[in-house]
CSV table of C-alpha atoms in Angstrom, one decimal:
chain,number,residue,atom,x,y,z
A,1,MET,CA,81.2,-43.2,177.0
A,2,ASP,CA,78.5,-44.0,179.4
A,3,TYR,CA,78.9,-41.6,182.4
A,4,ARG,CA,76.4,-40.6,185.0
A,5,PHE,CA,76.6,-36.9,184.6
A,6,ARG,CA,72.9,-36.4,183.5
A,7,GLU,CA,71.6,-38.9,186.1
A,8,ILE,CA,73.5,-37.1,188.9
A,9,ARG,CA,72.3,-33.7,187.8
A,10,ASP,CA,68.7,-34.8,187.5
A,11,GLU,CA,68.8,-36.5,190.9
A,12,TYR,CA,70.1,-33.4,192.6
A,13,GLU,CA,67.8,-31.1,190.6
A,14,LEU,CA,70.6,-29.0,189.3
A,15,LYS,CA,70.8,-27.1,186.1
A,16,GLN,CA,73.7,-27.5,183.6
A,17,ILE,CA,74.8,-23.9,184.4
A,18,ASP,CA,75.0,-24.8,188.1
A,19,ILE,CA,77.4,-27.6,187.5
A,20,ALA,CA,79.3,-25.7,184.8
A,21,LYS,CA,79.9,-22.9,187.4
A,22,LYS,CA,81.1,-25.4,190.0
A,23,ILE,CA,83.8,-26.8,187.6
A,24,ASN,CA,84.6,-23.4,186.0
A,25,ILE,CA,83.6,-24.2,182.4
A,26,SER,CA,80.9,-22.8,180.1
A,27,ARG,CA,77.4,-24.3,180.2
A,28,GLY,CA,77.8,-25.2,176.5
A,29,ALA,CA,81.0,-27.1,177.3
A,30,TYR,CA,79.2,-28.9,180.1
A,31,ALA,CA,76.2,-29.7,177.9
A,32,ASN,CA,78.6,-31.4,175.4
A,33,ILE,CA,80.2,-33.4,178.2
A,34,GLU,CA,76.8,-34.5,179.5
A,35,ALA,CA,75.6,-35.4,176.0
A,36,GLU,CA,78.9,-37.3,175.7
A,37,THR,CA,79.8,-35.5,172.5
A,38,ALA,CA,82.9,-34.2,174.3
A,39,ASN,CA,85.3,-35.7,176.7
A,40,ILE,CA,85.7,-34.0,180.1
A,41,LYS,CA,89.3,-33.0,180.9
A,42,LEU,CA,90.8,-34.9,183.8
A,43,LYS,CA,91.3,-31.8,185.9
A,44,ASP,CA,87.6,-30.9,185.4
A,45,PHE,CA,86.5,-34.4,186.2
A,46,LEU,CA,88.4,-34.2,189.4
A,47,THR,CA,86.8,-30.9,190.3
A,48,TYR,CA,83.3,-32.3,189.4
A,49,CYS,CA,83.8,-35.3,191.7
A,50,ASN,CA,85.2,-33.2,194.5
A,51,GLU,CA,82.5,-30.5,194.3
A,52,LEU,CA,79.6,-33.0,194.1
A,53,ASN,CA,81.2,-35.6,196.5
A,54,PHE,CA,81.4,-38.5,194.1
A,55,THR,CA,84.0,-41.1,193.3
A,56,MET,CA,85.4,-41.0,189.8
A,57,ASP,CA,84.5,-44.7,189.4
A,58,TYR,CA,80.9,-44.1,190.2
A,59,VAL,CA,80.5,-41.1,187.8
A,60,ALA,CA,82.3,-43.1,185.1
A,61,ASN,CA,79.8,-45.9,185.7
A,62,LEU,CA,82.5,-48.4,186.7
A,63,ASP,CA,81.1,-48.9,190.2
A,64,ASP,CA,77.5,-49.1,191.3
A,65,LEU,CA,78.2,-47.6,194.7
A,66,ASN,CA,79.6,-44.2,195.5
A,67,ARG,CA,82.4,-45.3,197.9
A,68,MET,CA,83.4,-41.8,199.2
A,69,LEU,CA,84.5,-43.3,202.5
A,70,PHE,CA,87.7,-44.4,200.7
A,71,ILE,CA,88.4,-41.2,198.9
A,72,LYS,CA,90.6,-38.3,199.9
A,73,LYS,CA,89.9,-35.0,198.2
A,74,ILE,CA,92.9,-33.7,196.2
A,75,ASP,CA,93.1,-30.4,194.5
A,76,SER,CA,95.0,-31.5,191.5
A,77,ILE,CA,96.3,-34.6,189.8
A,78,ASP,CA,99.9,-35.4,191.0
A,79,LYS,CA,101.5,-36.6,187.8
A,80,ASN,CA,104.1,-38.5,189.8
A,81,ILE,CA,101.5,-40.6,191.4
A,82,LEU,CA,99.7,-41.1,188.1
A,83,ALA,CA,102.9,-42.2,186.4
A,84,GLU,CA,103.8,-44.5,189.2
A,85,ARG,CA,100.4,-46.1,189.1
A,86,LEU,CA,100.3,-46.5,185.4
A,87,ASN,CA,103.7,-48.3,185.7
A,88,ILE,CA,102.2,-50.6,188.4
A,89,LEU,CA,99.3,-51.3,186.0
A,90,GLU,CA,101.8,-52.3,183.3
A,91,LYS,CA,103.9,-54.4,185.5
A,92,GLU,CA,101.1,-56.3,187.2
A,93,ASN,CA,99.5,-57.0,183.8
A,94,HIS,CA,102.8,-57.9,182.1
A,95,LYS,CA,102.4,-55.1,179.6
A,96,GLN,CA,104.9,-52.7,178.1
A,97,ALA,CA,104.2,-49.1,177.4
A,98,LYS,CA,103.8,-49.9,173.7
A,99,ASP,CA,101.1,-52.5,174.5
A,100,ILE,CA,99.1,-49.9,176.5
A,101,ALA,CA,99.6,-47.3,173.8
A,102,THR,CA,98.2,-49.7,171.2
A,103,GLU,CA,95.2,-50.5,173.4
A,104,LEU,CA,94.6,-46.8,173.8
A,105,ASP,CA,95.1,-46.2,170.1
A,106,VAL,CA,97.9,-43.6,170.6
A,107,GLN,CA,101.5,-43.5,169.7
A,108,LYS,CA,103.9,-44.9,172.3
A,109,SER,CA,105.5,-41.5,172.5
A,110,THR,CA,102.1,-40.0,173.4
A,111,TYR,CA,101.5,-42.5,176.1
A,112,SER,CA,105.0,-42.0,177.4
A,113,GLU,CA,104.2,-38.2,177.6
A,114,TYR,CA,101.2,-39.1,179.8
A,115,LYS,CA,103.6,-40.9,182.2
A,116,ASN,CA,106.2,-38.1,182.3
A,117,PRO,CA,105.6,-35.9,185.3
A,118,ASN,CA,107.3,-33.0,183.6
A,119,SER,CA,105.1,-33.1,180.5
A,120,PRO,CA,102.3,-30.6,180.2
A,121,ASN,CA,100.2,-33.3,178.6
A,122,MET,CA,97.7,-35.1,180.8
A,123,ILE,CA,96.1,-38.4,179.9
A,124,GLN,CA,92.5,-38.0,178.7
A,125,THR,CA,89.7,-39.1,181.1
A,126,LEU,CA,88.3,-41.4,178.4
A,127,MET,CA,91.6,-43.2,178.2
A,128,LEU,CA,91.9,-43.5,181.9
A,129,LYS,CA,88.4,-44.9,182.1
A,130,GLN,CA,89.3,-47.5,179.4
A,131,LEU,CA,92.3,-48.7,181.3
A,132,ALA,CA,90.3,-48.8,184.6
A,133,ARG,CA,87.5,-50.8,182.9
A,134,ASP,CA,89.8,-53.1,181.0
A,135,TYR,CA,92.0,-54.0,184.0
A,136,ASP,CA,89.5,-53.5,186.8
A,137,TYR,CA,91.6,-50.7,188.4
A,138,SER,CA,90.0,-47.8,190.2
A,139,ILE,CA,90.3,-44.4,188.4
A,140,ASP,CA,90.4,-42.9,191.9
A,141,TRP,CA,93.4,-45.1,192.8
A,142,LEU,CA,95.1,-44.3,189.5
A,143,VAL,CA,94.9,-40.5,190.2
A,144,GLY,CA,95.8,-40.8,193.9
A,145,ARG,CA,92.3,-40.2,195.5
A,146,SER,CA,92.1,-43.7,197.0
A,147,GLU,CA,94.3,-46.5,198.2
A,148,GLN,CA,91.8,-49.1,197.0
A,149,LYS,CA,93.4,-50.3,193.8
A,150,TYR,CA,90.6,-52.3,192.3
A,151,ILE,CA,87.0,-51.7,191.5
A,152,LYS,CA,84.6,-53.7,193.6
A,153,LYS,CA,82.0,-54.9,191.2
A,154,GLN,CA,78.5,-55.7,192.4
A,155,LYS,CA,77.3,-59.3,192.0
């Protein structure tokens, strides 16, 4: 999965329990996320990035710089924005929902649920990272934290 959770915690000399409290999960759940044996829920990932002042792209190891100047803090994921931006990703890359579902290894109906603002189901962070990585989109843009659509890769 290759996230920067451990690196960030070590750099700021925090304990797992400190971060777990910030994002309102158990220390054990956070330990599993940090060890990358469990996927962090998108809402918890948003809280983590807001609380520690990081871009999702940086924490997900998609960008070498923490570009917080371009980020607006949001309290929750607006599923309308996420759905709109997933549709943009499909259109710009000449893909249909079934193509993206296949790439994510989910049923088309499951992927369609992720794009339905009225659905209780939220796309998994790992899947969003895969789409961002594969198509060079910013996770922060996909969830509405940034207007910068693409990841700026370092050369």
